Short mmCIF file of C-alpha atoms in Angstrom, two decimals:
data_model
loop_
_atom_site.label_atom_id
_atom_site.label_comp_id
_atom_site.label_asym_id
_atom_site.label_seq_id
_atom_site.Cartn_x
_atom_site.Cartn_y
_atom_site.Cartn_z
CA UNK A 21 12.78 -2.55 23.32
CA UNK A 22 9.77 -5.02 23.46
CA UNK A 23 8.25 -2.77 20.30
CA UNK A 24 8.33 -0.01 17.96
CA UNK A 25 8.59 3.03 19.91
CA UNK A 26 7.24 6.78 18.26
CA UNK A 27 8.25 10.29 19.76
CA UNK A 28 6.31 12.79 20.23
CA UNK A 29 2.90 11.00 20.27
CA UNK A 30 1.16 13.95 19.93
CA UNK A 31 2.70 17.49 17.74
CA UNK A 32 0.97 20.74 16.85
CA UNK A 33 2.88 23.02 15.30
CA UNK A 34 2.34 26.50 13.36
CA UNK A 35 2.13 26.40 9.52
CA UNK A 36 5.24 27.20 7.97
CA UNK A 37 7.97 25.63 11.08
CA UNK A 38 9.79 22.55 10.70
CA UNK A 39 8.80 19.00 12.37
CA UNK A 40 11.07 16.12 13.34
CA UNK A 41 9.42 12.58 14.11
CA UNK A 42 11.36 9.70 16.02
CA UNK A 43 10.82 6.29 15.35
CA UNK A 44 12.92 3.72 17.83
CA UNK A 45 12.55 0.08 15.66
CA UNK A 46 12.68 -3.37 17.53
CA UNK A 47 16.08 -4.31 18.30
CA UNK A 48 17.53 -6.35 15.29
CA UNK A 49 14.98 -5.36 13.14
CA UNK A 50 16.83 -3.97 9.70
CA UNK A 51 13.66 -3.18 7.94
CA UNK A 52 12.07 -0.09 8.64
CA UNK A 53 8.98 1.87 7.27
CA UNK A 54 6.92 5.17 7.41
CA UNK A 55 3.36 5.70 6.43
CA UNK A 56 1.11 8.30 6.86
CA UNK A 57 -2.43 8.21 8.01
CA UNK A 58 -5.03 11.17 7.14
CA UNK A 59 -8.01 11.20 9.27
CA UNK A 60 -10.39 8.20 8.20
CA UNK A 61 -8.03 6.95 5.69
CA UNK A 62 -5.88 4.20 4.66
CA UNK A 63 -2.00 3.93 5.21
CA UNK A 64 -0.14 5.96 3.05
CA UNK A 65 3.49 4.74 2.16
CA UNK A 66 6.34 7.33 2.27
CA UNK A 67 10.08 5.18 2.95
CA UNK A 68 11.65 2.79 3.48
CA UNK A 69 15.20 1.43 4.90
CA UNK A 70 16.63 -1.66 4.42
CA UNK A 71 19.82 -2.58 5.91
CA UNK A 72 22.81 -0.28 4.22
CA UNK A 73 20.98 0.03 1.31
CA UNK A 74 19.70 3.12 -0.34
CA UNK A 75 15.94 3.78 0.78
CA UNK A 76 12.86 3.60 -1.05
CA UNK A 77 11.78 6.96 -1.06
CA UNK A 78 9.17 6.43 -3.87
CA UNK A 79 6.36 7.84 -1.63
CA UNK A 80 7.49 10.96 -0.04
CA UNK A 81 4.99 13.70 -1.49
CA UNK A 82 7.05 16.32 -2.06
CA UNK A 83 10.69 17.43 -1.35
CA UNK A 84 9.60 18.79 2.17
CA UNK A 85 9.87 15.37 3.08
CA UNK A 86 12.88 13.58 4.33
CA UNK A 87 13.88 10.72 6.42
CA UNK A 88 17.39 9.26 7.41
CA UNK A 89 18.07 5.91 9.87
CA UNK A 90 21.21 6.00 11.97
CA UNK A 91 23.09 3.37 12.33
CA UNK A 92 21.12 0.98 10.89
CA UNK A 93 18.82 1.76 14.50
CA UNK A 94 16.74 5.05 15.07
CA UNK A 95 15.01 6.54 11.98
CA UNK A 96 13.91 10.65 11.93
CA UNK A 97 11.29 11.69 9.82
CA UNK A 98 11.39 15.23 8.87
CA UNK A 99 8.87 17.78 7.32
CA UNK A 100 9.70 21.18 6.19
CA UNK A 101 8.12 24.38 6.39
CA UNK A 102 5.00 22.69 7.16
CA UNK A 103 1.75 22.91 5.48
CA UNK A 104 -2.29 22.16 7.04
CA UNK A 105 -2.21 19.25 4.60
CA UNK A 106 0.62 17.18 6.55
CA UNK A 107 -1.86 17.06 9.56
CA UNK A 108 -1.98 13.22 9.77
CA UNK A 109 -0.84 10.24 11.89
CA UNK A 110 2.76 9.82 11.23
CA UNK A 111 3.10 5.73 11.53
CA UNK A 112 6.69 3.80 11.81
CA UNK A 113 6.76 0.61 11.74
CA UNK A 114 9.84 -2.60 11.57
CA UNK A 115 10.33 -5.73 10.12
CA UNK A 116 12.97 -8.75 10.31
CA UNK A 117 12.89 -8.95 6.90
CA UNK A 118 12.61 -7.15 3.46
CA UNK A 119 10.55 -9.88 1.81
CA UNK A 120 6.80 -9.36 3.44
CA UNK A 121 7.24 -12.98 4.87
CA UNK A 122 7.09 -11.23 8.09
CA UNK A 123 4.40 -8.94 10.01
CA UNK A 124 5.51 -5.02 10.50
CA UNK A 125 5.35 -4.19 14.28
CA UNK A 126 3.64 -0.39 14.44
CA UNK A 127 3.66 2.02 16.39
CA UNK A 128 1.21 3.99 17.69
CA UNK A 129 2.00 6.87 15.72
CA UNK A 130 2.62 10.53 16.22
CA UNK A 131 0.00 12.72 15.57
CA UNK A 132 0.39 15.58 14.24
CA UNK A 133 -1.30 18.53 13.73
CA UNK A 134 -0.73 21.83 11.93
CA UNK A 135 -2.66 25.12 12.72
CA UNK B 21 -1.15 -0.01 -11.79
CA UNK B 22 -1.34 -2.38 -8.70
CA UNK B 23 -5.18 -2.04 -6.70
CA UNK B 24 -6.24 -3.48 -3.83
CA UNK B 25 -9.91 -3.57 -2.86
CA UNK B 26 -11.80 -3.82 0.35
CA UNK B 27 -15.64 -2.96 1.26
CA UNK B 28 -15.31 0.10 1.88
CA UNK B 29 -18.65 -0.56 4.39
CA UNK B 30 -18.96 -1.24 7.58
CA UNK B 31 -19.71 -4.70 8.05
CA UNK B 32 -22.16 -5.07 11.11
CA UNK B 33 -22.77 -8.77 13.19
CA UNK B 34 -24.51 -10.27 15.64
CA UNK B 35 -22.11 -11.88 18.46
CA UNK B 36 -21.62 -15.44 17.82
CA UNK B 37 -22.01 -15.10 14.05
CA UNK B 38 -18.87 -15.43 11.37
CA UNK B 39 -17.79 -12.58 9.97
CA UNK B 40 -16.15 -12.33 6.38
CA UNK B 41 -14.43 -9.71 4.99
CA UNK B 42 -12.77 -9.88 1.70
CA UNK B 43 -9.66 -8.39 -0.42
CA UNK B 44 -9.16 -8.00 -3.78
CA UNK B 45 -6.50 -6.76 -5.76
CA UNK B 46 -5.42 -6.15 -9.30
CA UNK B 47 -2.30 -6.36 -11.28
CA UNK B 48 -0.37 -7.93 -8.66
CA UNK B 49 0.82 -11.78 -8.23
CA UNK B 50 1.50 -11.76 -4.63
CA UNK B 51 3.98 -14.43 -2.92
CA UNK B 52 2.14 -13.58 0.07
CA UNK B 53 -0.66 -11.59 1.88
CA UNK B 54 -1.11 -10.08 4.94
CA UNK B 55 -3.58 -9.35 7.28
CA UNK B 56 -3.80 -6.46 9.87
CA UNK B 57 -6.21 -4.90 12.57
CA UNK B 58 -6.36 -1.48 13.79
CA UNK B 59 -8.21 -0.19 16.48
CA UNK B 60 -9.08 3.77 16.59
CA UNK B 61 -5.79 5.75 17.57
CA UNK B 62 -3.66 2.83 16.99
CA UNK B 63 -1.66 1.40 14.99
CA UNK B 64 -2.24 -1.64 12.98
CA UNK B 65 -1.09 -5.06 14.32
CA UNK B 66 -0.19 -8.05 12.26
CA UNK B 67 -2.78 -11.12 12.65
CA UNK B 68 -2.15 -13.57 9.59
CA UNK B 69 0.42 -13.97 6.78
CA UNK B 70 -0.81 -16.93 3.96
CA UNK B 71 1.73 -17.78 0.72
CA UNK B 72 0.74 -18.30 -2.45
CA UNK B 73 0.98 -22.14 -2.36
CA UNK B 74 -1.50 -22.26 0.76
CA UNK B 75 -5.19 -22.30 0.21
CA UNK B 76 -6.06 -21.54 3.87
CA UNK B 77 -4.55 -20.10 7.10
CA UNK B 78 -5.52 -20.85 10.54
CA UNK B 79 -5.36 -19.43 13.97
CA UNK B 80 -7.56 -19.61 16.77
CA UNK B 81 -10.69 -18.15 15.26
CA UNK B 82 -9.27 -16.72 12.49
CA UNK B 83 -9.13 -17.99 8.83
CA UNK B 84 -7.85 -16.89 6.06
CA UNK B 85 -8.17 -17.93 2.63
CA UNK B 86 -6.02 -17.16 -0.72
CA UNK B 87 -7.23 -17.48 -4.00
CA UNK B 88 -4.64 -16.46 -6.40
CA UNK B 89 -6.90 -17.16 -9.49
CA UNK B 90 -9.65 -15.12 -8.86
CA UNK B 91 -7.44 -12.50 -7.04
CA UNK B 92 -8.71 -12.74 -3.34
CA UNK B 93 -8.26 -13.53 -0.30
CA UNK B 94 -10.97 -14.11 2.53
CA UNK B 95 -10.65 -13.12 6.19
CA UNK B 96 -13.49 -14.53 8.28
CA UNK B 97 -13.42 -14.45 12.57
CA UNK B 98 -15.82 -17.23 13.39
CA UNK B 99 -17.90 -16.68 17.08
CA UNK B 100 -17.29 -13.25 16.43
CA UNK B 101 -16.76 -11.34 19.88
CA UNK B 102 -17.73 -7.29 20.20
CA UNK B 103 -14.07 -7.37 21.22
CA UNK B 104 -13.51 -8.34 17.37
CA UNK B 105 -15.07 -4.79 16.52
CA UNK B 106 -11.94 -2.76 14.57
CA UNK B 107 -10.96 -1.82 11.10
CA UNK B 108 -8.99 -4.96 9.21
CA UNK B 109 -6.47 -4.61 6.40
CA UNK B 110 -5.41 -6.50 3.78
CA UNK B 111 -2.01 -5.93 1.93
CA UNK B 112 -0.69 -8.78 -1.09
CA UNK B 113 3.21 -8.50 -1.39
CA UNK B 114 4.74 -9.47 -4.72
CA UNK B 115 7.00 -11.95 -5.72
CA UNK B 116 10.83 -10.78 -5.17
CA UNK B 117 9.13 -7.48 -3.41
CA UNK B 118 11.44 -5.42 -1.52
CA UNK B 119 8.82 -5.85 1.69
CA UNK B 120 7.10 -2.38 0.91
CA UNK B 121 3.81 -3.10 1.68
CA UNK B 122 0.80 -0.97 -0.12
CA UNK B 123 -2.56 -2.06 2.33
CA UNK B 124 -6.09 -1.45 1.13
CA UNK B 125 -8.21 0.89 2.85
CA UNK B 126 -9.63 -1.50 5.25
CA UNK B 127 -12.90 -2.57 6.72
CA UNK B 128 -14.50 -1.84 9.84
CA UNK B 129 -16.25 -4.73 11.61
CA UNK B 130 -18.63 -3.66 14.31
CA UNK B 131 -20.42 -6.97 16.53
CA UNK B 132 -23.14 -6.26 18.13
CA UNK B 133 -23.69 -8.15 21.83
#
């Protein structure tokens, strides 16, 4: 597609239930990011995916978090037995290229919200 | 450990003037830097990359400067537009980085007509 496409946009969900987040990259793009965004703060990082390689997971906050890309394509973000302090903006974003010599394409985000 | 600093306040302009933001950051020797907006309930978009061996980035009426001795780098949108109003982010990417970028918390640029 033209550019990084997020599913759902919007998610409330009860405390305690499982979420899945979709992030569709642009075509051809083999670098591929999440970030989180709490309410009037900065961009959190949480993964990253780079080609066939084993992902940076250095910024998932606890092991409630977990990601996986397919196919080198579509990425799922997943949170576990979810807690009021994952309500956030759930941001995905691409790249050509590993090296930061190129802009990330966002998304708009899915947010989400835990009552 | 690596810090990156923006004014945390709101920087507030009359249309028509130049506004300048600025980035620093600690602990890092970035090959590049890069430069992002984001508007409320969006995501950010990419604006300007500058490398190390550039001084100063053009495009349209953005410019951005890199300093790599004192640590900074300048963003400045000359006849600044209220359409220019949104939060801007900085984020320095080292040398043989794996392209995981770590932003600063951004400032928010509100022009006044």
């Amino acid at each position: 597609g033209a550019g990084v496409s997020q599913s759902p946009s919007n998610k409330v969900t009860e405390k305690g239930k499982d979420v899945e987040l979709r992030c569709d990259p642009i075509s051809g793009h083999t670098a591929l990011y999440w970030y989180r965004q709490s309410l009037g703060q900065g961009l959190e990082f949480l993964i990253y995916f780079q080609g066939n390689s084993a992902p940076d997971k250095s910024g998932l906050p606890s092991d409630r978090f977990s990601a996986e890309r397919t196919g080198g394509s579509v990425s799922t973000l997943t949170i576990q037995r979810t807690q009021q302090e994952d309500s956030a903006v759930y941001l995905c974003a691409s790249s050509p290229s590993r090296q930061g010599a190129y802009g990330y394409t966002f998304g708009s985000g899915t947010r989400l919200t835990v009552v | 450990s690596q810090k990156i600093e923006q004014n945390s306040e709101a920087l507030n302009i009359q249309e028509g003037k130049t506004a300048t933001l600025t980035c620093n950051y600690t602990n890092y020797s970035p090959a590049y830097l890069q430069w992002y907006r984001q508007d409320p309930g969006r995501g950010p978009v990419f604006l300007l990359l500058i490398r190390e061996n550039e001084k100063e980035k053009r495009k349209e009426r953005l410019k951005v400067t890199f300093d790599t001795t004192l640590k900074q780098s300048l963003f400045h949108i000359t006849a600044s537009q209220p359409a220019d109003s949104a939060t801007y982010l900085c984020a320095p990417v080292g040398s043989g980085n794996t392209g995981k970028l770590i932003f600063g918390q951004g400032t928010t640029l509100q022009v006044k007509p």
